[in-house]
PDB file of C-alpha atoms in Angstrom:
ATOM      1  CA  UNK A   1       8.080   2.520  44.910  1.00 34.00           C
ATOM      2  CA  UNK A   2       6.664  -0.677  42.761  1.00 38.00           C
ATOM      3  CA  UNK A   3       6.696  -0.400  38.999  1.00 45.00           C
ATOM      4  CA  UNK A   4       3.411  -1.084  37.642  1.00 49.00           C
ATOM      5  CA  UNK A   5       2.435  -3.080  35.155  1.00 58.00           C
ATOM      6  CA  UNK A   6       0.957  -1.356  31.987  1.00 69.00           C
ATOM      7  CA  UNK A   7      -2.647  -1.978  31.647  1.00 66.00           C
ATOM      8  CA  UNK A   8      -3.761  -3.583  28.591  1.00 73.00           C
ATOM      9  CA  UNK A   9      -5.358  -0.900  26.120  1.00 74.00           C
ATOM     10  CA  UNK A  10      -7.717  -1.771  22.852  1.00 84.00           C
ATOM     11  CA  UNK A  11      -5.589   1.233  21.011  1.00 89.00           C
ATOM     12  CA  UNK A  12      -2.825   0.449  19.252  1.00 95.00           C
ATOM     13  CA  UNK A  13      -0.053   2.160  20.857  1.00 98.00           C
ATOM     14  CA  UNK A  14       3.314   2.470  18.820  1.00 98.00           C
ATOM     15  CA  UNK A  15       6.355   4.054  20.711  1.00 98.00           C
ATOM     16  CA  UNK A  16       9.230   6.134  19.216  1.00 98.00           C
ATOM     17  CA  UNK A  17      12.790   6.276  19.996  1.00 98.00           C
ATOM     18  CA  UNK A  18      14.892   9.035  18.232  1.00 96.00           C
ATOM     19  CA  UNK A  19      15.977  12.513  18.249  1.00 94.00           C
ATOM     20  CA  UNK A  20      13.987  15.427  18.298  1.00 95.00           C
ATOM     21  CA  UNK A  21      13.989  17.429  15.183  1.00 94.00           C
ATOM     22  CA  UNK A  22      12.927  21.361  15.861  1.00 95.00           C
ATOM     23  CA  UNK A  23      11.881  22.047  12.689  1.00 94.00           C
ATOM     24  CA  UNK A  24       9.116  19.441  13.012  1.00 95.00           C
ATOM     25  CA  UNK A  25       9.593  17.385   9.780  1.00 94.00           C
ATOM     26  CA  UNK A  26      11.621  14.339  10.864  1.00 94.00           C
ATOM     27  CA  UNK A  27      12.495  12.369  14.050  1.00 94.00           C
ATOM     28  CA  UNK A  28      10.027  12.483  17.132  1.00 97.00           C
ATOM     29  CA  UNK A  29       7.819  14.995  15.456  1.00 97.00           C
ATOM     30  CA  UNK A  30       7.544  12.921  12.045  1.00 97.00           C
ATOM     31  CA  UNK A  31       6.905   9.648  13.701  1.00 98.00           C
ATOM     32  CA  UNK A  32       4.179  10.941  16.200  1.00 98.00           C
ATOM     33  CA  UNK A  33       2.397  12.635  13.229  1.00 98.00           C
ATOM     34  CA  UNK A  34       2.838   9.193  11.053  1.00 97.00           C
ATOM     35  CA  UNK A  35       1.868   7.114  14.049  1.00 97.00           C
ATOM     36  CA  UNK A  36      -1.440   9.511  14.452  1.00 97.00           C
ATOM     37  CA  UNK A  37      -2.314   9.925  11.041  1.00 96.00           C
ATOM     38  CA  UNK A  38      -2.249   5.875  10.363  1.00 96.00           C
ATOM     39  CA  UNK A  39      -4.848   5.260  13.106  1.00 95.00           C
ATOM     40  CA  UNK A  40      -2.191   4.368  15.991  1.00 96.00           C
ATOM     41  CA  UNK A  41      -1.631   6.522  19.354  1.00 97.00           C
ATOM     42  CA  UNK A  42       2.317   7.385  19.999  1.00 98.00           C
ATOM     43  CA  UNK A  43       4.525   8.262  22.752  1.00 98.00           C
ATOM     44  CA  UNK A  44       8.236   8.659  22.834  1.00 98.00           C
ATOM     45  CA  UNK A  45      11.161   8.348  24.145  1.00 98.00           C
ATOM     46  CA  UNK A  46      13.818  11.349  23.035  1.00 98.00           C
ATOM     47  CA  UNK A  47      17.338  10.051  22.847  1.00 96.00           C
ATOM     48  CA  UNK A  48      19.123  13.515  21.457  1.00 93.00           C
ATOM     49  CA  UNK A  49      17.604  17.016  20.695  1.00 94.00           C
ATOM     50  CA  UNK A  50      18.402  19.080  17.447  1.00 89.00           C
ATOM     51  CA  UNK A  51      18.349  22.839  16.269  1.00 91.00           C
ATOM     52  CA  UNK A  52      17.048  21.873  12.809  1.00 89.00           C
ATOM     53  CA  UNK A  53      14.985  23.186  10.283  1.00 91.00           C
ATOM     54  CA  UNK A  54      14.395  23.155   6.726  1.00 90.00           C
ATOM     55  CA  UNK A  55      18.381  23.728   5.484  1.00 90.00           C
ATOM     56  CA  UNK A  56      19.667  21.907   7.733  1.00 87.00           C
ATOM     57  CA  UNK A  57      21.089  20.416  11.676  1.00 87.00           C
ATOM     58  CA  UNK A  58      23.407  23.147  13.394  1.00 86.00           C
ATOM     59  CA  UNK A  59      23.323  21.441  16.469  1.00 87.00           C
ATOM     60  CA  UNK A  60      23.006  18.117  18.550  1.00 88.00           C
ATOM     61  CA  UNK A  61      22.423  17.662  22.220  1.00 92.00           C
ATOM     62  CA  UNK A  62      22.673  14.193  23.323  1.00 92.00           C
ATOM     63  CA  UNK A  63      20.386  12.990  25.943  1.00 96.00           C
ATOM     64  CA  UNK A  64      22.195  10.746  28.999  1.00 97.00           C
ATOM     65  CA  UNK A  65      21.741   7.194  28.887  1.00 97.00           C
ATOM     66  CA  UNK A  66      20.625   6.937  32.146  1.00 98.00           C
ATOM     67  CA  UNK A  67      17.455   9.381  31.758  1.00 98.00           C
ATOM     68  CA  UNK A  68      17.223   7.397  28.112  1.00 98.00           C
ATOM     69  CA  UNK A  69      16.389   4.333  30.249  1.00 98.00           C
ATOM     70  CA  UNK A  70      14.181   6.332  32.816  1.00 98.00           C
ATOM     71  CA  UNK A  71      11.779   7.429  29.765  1.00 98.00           C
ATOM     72  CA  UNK A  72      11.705   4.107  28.960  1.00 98.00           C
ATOM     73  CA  UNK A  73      11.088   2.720  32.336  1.00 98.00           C
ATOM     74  CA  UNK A  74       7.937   5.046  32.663  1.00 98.00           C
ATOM     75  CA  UNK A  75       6.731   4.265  29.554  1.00 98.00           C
ATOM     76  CA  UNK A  76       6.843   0.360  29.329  1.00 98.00           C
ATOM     77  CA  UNK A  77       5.477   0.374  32.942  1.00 97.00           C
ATOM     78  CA  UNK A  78       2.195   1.972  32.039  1.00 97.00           C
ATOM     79  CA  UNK A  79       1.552   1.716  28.307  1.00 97.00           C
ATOM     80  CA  UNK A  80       0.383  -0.987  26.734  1.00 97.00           C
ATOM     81  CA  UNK A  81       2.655  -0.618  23.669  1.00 98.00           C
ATOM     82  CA  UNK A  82       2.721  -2.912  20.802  1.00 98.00           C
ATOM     83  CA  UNK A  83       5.359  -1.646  18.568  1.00 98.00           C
ATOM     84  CA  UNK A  84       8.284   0.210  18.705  1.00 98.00           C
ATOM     85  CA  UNK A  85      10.326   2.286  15.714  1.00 98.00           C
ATOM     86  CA  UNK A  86      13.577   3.401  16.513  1.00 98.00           C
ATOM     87  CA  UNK A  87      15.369   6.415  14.849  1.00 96.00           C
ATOM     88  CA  UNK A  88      18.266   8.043  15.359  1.00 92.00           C
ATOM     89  CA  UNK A  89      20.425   6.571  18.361  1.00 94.00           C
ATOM     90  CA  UNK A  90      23.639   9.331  19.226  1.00 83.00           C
ATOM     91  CA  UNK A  91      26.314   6.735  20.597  1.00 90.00           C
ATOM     92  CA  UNK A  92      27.361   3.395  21.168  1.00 94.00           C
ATOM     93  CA  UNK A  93      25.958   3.543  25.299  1.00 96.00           C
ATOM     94  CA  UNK A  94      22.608   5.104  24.372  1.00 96.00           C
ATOM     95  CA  UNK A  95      22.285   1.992  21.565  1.00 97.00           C
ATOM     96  CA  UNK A  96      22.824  -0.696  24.187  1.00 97.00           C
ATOM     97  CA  UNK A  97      20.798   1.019  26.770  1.00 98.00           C
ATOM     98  CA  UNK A  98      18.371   0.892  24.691  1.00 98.00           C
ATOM     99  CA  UNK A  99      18.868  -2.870  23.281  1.00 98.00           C
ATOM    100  CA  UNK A 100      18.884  -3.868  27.205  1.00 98.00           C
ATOM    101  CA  UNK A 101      15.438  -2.137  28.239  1.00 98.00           C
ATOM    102  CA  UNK A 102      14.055  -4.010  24.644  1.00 98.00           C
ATOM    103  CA  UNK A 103      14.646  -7.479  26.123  1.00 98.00           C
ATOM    104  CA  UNK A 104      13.845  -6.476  29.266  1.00 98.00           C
ATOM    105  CA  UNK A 105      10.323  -5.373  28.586  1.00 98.00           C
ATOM    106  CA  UNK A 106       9.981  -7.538  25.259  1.00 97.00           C
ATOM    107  CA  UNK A 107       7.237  -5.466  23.217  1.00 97.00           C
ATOM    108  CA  UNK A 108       5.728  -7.464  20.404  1.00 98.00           C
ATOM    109  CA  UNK A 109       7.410  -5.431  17.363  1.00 98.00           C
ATOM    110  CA  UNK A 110      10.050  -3.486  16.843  1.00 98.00           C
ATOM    111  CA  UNK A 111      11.002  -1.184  13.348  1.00 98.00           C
ATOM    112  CA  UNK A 112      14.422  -0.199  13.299  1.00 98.00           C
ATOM    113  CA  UNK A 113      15.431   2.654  10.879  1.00 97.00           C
ATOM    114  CA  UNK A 114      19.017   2.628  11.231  1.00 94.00           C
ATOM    115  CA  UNK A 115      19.932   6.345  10.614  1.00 88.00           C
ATOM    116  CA  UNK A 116      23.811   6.194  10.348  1.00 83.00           C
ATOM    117  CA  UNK A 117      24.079   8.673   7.377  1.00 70.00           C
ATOM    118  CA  UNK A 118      23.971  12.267   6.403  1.00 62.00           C
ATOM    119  CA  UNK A 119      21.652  13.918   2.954  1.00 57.00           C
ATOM    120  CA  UNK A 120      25.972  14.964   2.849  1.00 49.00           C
ATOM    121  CA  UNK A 121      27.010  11.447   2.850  1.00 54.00           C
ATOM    122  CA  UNK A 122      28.973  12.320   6.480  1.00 56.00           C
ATOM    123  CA  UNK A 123      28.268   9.173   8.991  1.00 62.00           C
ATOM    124  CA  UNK A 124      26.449  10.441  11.943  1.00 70.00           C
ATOM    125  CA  UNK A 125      27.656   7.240  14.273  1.00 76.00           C
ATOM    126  CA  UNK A 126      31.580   6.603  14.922  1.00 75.00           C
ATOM    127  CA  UNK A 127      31.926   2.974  13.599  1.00 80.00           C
ATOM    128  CA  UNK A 128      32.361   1.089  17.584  1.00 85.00           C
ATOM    129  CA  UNK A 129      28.323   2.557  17.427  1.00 91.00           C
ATOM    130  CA  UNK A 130      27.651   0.809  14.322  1.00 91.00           C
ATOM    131  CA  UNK A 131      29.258  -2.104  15.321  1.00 93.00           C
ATOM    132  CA  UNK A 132      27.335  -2.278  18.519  1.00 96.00           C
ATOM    133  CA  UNK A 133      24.221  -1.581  16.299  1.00 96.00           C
ATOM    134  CA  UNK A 134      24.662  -4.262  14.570  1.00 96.00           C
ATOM    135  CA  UNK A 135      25.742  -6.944  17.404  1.00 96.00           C
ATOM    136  CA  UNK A 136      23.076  -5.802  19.676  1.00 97.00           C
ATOM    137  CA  UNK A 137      20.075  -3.896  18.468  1.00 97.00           C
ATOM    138  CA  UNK A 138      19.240  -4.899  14.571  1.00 98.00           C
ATOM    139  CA  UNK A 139      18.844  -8.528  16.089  1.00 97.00           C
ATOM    140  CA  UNK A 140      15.796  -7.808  18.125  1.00 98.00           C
ATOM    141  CA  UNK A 141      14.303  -6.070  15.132  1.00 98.00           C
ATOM    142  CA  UNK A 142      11.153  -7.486  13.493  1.00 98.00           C
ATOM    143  CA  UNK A 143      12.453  -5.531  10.322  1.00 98.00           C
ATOM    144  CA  UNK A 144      15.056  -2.898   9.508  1.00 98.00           C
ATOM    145  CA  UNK A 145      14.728  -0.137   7.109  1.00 98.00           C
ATOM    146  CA  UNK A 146      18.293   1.009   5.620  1.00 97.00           C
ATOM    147  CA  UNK A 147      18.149   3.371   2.320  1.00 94.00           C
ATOM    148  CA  UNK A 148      21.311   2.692   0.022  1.00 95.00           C
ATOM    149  CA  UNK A 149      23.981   4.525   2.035  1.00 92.00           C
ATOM    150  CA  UNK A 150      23.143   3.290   5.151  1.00 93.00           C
ATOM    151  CA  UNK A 151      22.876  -1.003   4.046  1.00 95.00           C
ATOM    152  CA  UNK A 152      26.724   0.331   2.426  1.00 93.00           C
ATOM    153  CA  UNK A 153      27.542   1.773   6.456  1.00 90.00           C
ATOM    154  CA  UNK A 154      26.221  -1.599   7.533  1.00 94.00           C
ATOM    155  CA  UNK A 155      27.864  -4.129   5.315  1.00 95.00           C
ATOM    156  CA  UNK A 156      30.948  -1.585   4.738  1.00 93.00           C
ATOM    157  CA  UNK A 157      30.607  -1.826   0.659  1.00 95.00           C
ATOM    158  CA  UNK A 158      29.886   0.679  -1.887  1.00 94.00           C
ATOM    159  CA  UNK A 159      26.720   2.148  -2.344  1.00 93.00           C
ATOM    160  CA  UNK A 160      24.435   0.456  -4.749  1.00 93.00           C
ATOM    161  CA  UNK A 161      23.985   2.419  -7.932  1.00 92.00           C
ATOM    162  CA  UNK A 162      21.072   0.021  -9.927  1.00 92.00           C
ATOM    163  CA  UNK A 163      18.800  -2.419  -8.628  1.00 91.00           C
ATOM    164  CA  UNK A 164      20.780  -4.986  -9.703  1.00 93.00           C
ATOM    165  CA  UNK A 165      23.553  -3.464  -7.512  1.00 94.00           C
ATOM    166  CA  UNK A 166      20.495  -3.481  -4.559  1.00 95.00           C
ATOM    167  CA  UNK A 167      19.655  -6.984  -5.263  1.00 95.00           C
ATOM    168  CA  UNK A 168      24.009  -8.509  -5.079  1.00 96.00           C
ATOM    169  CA  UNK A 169      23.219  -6.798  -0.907  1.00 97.00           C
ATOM    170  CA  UNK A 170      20.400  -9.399  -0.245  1.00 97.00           C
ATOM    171  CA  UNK A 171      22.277 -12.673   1.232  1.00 97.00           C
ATOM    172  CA  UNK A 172      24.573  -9.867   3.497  1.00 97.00           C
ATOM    173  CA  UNK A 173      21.627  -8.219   4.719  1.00 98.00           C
ATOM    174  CA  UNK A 174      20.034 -11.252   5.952  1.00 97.00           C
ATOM    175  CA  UNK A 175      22.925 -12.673   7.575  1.00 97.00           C
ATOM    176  CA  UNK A 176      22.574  -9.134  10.349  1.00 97.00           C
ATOM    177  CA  UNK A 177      20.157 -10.976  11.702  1.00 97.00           C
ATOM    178  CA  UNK A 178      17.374  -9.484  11.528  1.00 98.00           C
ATOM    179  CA  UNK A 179      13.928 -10.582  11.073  1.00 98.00           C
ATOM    180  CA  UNK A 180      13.606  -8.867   7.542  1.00 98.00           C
ATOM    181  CA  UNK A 181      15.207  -5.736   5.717  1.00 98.00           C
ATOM    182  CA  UNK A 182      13.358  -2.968   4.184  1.00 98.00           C
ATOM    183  CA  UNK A 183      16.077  -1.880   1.732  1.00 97.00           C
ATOM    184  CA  UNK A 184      14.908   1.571   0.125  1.00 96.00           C
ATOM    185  CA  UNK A 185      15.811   2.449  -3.192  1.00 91.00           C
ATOM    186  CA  UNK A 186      15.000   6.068  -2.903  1.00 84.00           C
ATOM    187  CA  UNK A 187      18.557   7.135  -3.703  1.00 79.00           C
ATOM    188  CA  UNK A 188      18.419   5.716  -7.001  1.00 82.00           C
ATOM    189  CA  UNK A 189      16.908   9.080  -8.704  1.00 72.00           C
ATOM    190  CA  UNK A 190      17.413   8.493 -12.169  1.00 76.00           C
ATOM    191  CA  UNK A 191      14.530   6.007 -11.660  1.00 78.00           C
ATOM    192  CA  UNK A 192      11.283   6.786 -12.679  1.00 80.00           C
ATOM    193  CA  UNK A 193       9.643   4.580  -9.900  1.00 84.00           C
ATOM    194  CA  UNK A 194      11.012   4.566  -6.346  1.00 85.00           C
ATOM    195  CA  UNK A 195      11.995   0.987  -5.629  1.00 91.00           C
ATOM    196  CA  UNK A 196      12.073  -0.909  -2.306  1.00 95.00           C
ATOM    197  CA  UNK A 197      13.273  -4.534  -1.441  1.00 97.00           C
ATOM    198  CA  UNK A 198      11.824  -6.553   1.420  1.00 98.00           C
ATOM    199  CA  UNK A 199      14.134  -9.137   2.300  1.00 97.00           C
ATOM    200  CA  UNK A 200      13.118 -11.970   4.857  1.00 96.00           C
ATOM    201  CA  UNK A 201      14.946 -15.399   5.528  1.00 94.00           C
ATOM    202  CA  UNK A 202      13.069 -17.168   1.950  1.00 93.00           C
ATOM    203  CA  UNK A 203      12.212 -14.297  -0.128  1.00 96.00           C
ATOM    204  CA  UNK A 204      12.269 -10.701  -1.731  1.00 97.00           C
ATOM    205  CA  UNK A 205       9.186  -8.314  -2.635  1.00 97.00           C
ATOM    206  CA  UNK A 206       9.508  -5.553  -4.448  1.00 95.00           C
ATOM    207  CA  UNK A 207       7.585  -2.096  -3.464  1.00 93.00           C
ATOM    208  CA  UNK A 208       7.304   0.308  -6.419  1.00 89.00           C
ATOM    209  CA  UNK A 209       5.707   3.141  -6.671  1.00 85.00           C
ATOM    210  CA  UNK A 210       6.233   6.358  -9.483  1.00 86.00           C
ATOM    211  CA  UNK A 211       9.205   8.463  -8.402  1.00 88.00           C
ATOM    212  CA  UNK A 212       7.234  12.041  -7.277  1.00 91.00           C
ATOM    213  CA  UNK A 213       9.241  15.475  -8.329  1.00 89.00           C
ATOM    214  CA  UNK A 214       9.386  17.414  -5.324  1.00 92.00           C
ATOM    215  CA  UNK A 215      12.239  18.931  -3.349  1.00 91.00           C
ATOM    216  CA  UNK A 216      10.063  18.902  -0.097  1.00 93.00           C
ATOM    217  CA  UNK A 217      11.099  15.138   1.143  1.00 91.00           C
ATOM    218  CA  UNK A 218      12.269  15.783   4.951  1.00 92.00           C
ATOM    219  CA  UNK A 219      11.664  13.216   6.925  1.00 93.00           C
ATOM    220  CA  UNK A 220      10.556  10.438   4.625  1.00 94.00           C
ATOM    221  CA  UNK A 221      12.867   7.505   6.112  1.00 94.00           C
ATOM    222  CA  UNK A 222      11.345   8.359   9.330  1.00 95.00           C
ATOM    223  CA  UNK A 223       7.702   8.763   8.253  1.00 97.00           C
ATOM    224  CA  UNK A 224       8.192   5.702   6.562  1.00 97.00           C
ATOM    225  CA  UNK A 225       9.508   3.396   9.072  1.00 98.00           C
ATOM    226  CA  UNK A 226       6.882   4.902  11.694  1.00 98.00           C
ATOM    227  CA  UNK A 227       4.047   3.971   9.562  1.00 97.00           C
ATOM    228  CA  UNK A 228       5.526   0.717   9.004  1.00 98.00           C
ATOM    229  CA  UNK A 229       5.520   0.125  12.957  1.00 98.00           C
ATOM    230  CA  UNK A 230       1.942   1.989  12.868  1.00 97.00           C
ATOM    231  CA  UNK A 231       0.202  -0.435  11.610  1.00 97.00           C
ATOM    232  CA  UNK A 232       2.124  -3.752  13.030  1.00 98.00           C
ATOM    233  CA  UNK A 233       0.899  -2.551  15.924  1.00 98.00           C
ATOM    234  CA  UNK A 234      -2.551  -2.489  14.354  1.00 96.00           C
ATOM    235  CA  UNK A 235      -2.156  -6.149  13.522  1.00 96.00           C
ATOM    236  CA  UNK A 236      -1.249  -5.917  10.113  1.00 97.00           C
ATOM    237  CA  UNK A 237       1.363  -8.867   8.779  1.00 97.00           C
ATOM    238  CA  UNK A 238       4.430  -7.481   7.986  1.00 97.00           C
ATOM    239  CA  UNK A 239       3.944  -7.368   4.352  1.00 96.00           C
ATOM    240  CA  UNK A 240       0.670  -5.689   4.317  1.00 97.00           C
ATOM    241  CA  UNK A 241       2.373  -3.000   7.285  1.00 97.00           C
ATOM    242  CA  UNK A 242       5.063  -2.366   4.678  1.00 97.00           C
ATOM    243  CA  UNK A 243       2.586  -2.222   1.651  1.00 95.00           C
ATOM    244  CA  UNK A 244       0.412   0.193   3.334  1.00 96.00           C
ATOM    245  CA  UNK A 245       3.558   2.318   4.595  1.00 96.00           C
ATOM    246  CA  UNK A 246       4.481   3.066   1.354  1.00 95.00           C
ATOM    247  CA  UNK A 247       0.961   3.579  -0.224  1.00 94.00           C
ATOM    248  CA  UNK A 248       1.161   6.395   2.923  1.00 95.00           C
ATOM    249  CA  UNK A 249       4.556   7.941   2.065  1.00 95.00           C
ATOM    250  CA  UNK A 250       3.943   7.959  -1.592  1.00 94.00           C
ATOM    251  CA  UNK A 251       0.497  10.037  -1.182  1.00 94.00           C
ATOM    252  CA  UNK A 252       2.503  12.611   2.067  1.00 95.00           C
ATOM    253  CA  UNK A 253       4.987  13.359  -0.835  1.00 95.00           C
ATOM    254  CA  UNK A 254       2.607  13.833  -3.151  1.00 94.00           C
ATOM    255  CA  UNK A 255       0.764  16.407  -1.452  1.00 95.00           C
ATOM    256  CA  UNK A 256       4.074  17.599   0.135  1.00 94.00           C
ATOM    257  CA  UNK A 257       3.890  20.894  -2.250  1.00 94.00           C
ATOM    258  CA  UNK A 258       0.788  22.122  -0.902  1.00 94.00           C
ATOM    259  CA  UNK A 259       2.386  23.085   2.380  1.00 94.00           C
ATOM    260  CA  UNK A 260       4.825  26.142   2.589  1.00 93.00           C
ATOM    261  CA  UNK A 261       6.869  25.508   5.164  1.00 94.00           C
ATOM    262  CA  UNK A 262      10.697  26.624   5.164  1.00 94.00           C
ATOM    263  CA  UNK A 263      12.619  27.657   2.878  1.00 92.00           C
ATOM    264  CA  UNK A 264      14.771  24.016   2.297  1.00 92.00           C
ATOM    265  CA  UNK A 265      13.672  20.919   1.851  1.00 92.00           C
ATOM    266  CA  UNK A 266      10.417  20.687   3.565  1.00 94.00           C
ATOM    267  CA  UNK A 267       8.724  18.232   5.251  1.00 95.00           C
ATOM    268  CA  UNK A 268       6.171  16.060   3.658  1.00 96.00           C
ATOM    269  CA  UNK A 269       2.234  16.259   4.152  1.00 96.00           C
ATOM    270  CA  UNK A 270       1.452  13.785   7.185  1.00 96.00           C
ATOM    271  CA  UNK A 271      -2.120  15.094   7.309  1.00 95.00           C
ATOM    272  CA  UNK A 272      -2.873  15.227   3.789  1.00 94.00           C
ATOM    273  CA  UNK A 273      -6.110  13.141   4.168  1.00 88.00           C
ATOM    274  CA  UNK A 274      -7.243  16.103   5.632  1.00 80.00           C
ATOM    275  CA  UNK A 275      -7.815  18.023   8.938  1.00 67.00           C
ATOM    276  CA  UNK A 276     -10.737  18.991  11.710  1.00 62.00           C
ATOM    277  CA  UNK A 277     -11.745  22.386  10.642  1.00 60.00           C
ATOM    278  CA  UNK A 278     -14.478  23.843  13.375  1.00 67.00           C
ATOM    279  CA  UNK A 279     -16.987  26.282  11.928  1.00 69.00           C
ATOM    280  CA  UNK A 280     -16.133  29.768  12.828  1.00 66.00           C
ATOM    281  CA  UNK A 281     -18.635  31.647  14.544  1.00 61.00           C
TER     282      UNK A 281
END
């Protein structure tokens, strides 16, 4: 049977590939609500499936490579998507799968949150899948989004501590070869602003906003990063996507408290601009 071609759509369509978090505060189900509540439409591709929920992951089922590629296949051939965000990627076949079915179908954006590390400090990806992360996905990438432990995975250093520590990582992030690095200061908590650094090939911005005392944060590097590709999609330059990303994440966590859900760290408030209430008869 011919493949067809994906018909060209006026809404901005943003497609995720990560792992499926049951709990419903980070992975797919972050990035779909993040994608939807930014003005974008999402679909996904699911590259491993979780039992997760708000203490914690006490189980991972990885998803084959080859039906990896087939969700991709059926997507690319009949969406018109613009950008893609990529979470969570199990191995080092799934990552190349992945990086091969990127150049073959050549969307205009692509977000890459490389999540490498555990809230534990455990790496989630043996180090041949961080290697071929780093030789043959984070290259395509329009921007990457490390926090602290994860840019230390990447350029195998020590964690930065200060912002001045953040800042001596700026020259080695730019030489992975990506188009620009979203380096997240979020671990830094004795901060009382919540720092980010985006790096591209001539210059740094910073991206501060106040530091927001709340234990319910699940899911923020993928909220983040989703939003980020969210509104690329929407035609936003790269600076303003990541300006308005933030401005997003900031107000989620802010109004993270008003939902009850769990009894761990819970997820953030993706809807918090409100919701479509019917009248009741």
């Amino acid at each position: 049977m011919a493949v067809q071609s994906a018909a060209q759509s006026k809404t901005p369509i943003t497609l995720t590939i990560a792992g499926s978090d049951s709990g419903g505060g980070a992975g797919i189900q972050a990035d779909i609500k993040a994608i939807s509540a930014t003005g974008g439409y999402a679909c996904s591709v699911i590259a491993a499936l979780t039992a997760q929920n708000t203490q914690g992951v006490t189980g991972i089922f990885n998803i084959s490579p080859e039906f990896v590629a087939e969700q991709l296949d059926a997507v690319f051939s009949d969406l018109d998507v613009k950008a893609v965000k990529i979470g969570m990627l199990s191995d080092a076949v799934i990552i190349q799968t992945v990086a091969d079915k990127l150049r073959q179908y050549q969307p205009q954006f692509l977000v890459v949150d490389p999540v490498m590390v555990a809230t534990s400090g455990d790496l989630l990806l043996q180090r041949d899948a961080i290697e071929t992360l780093k030789s043959a996905l984070l290259p395509l990438a329009d921007v990457i989004t490390p926090n602290l432990p994860e840019a230390a995975a990447l350029l195998n250093t020590e964690i930065p501590q200060t912002e001045a520590d953040m800042a001596e990582l700026v020259e080695a992030l730019r030489e992975l070869g990506a188009g620009a690095v979203l380096l997240k200061g979020g671990h830094l908590s004795q901060t009382q602003e919540s720092t980010d650094l985006l790096i591209s090939t001539d210059q740094v911005i910073r991206f501060s906003h106040p530091r927001i005392d709340t234990h319910n944060t699940h899911g923020t590097g993928c909220t983040l990063s989703a939003a980020i590709a969210s509104f690329l999609a929407q035609g936003f330059a790269l600076n303003d996507a990541v300006q308005h990303a933030k401005t997003y994440l900031t107000e989620a966590i802010r109004h993270a408290d008003e939902l009850q859900i769990g009894t761990g760290h819970g997820p953030v408030n993706h809807f918090f601009h409100g919701h479509y209430q019917p009248e009741r008869a």
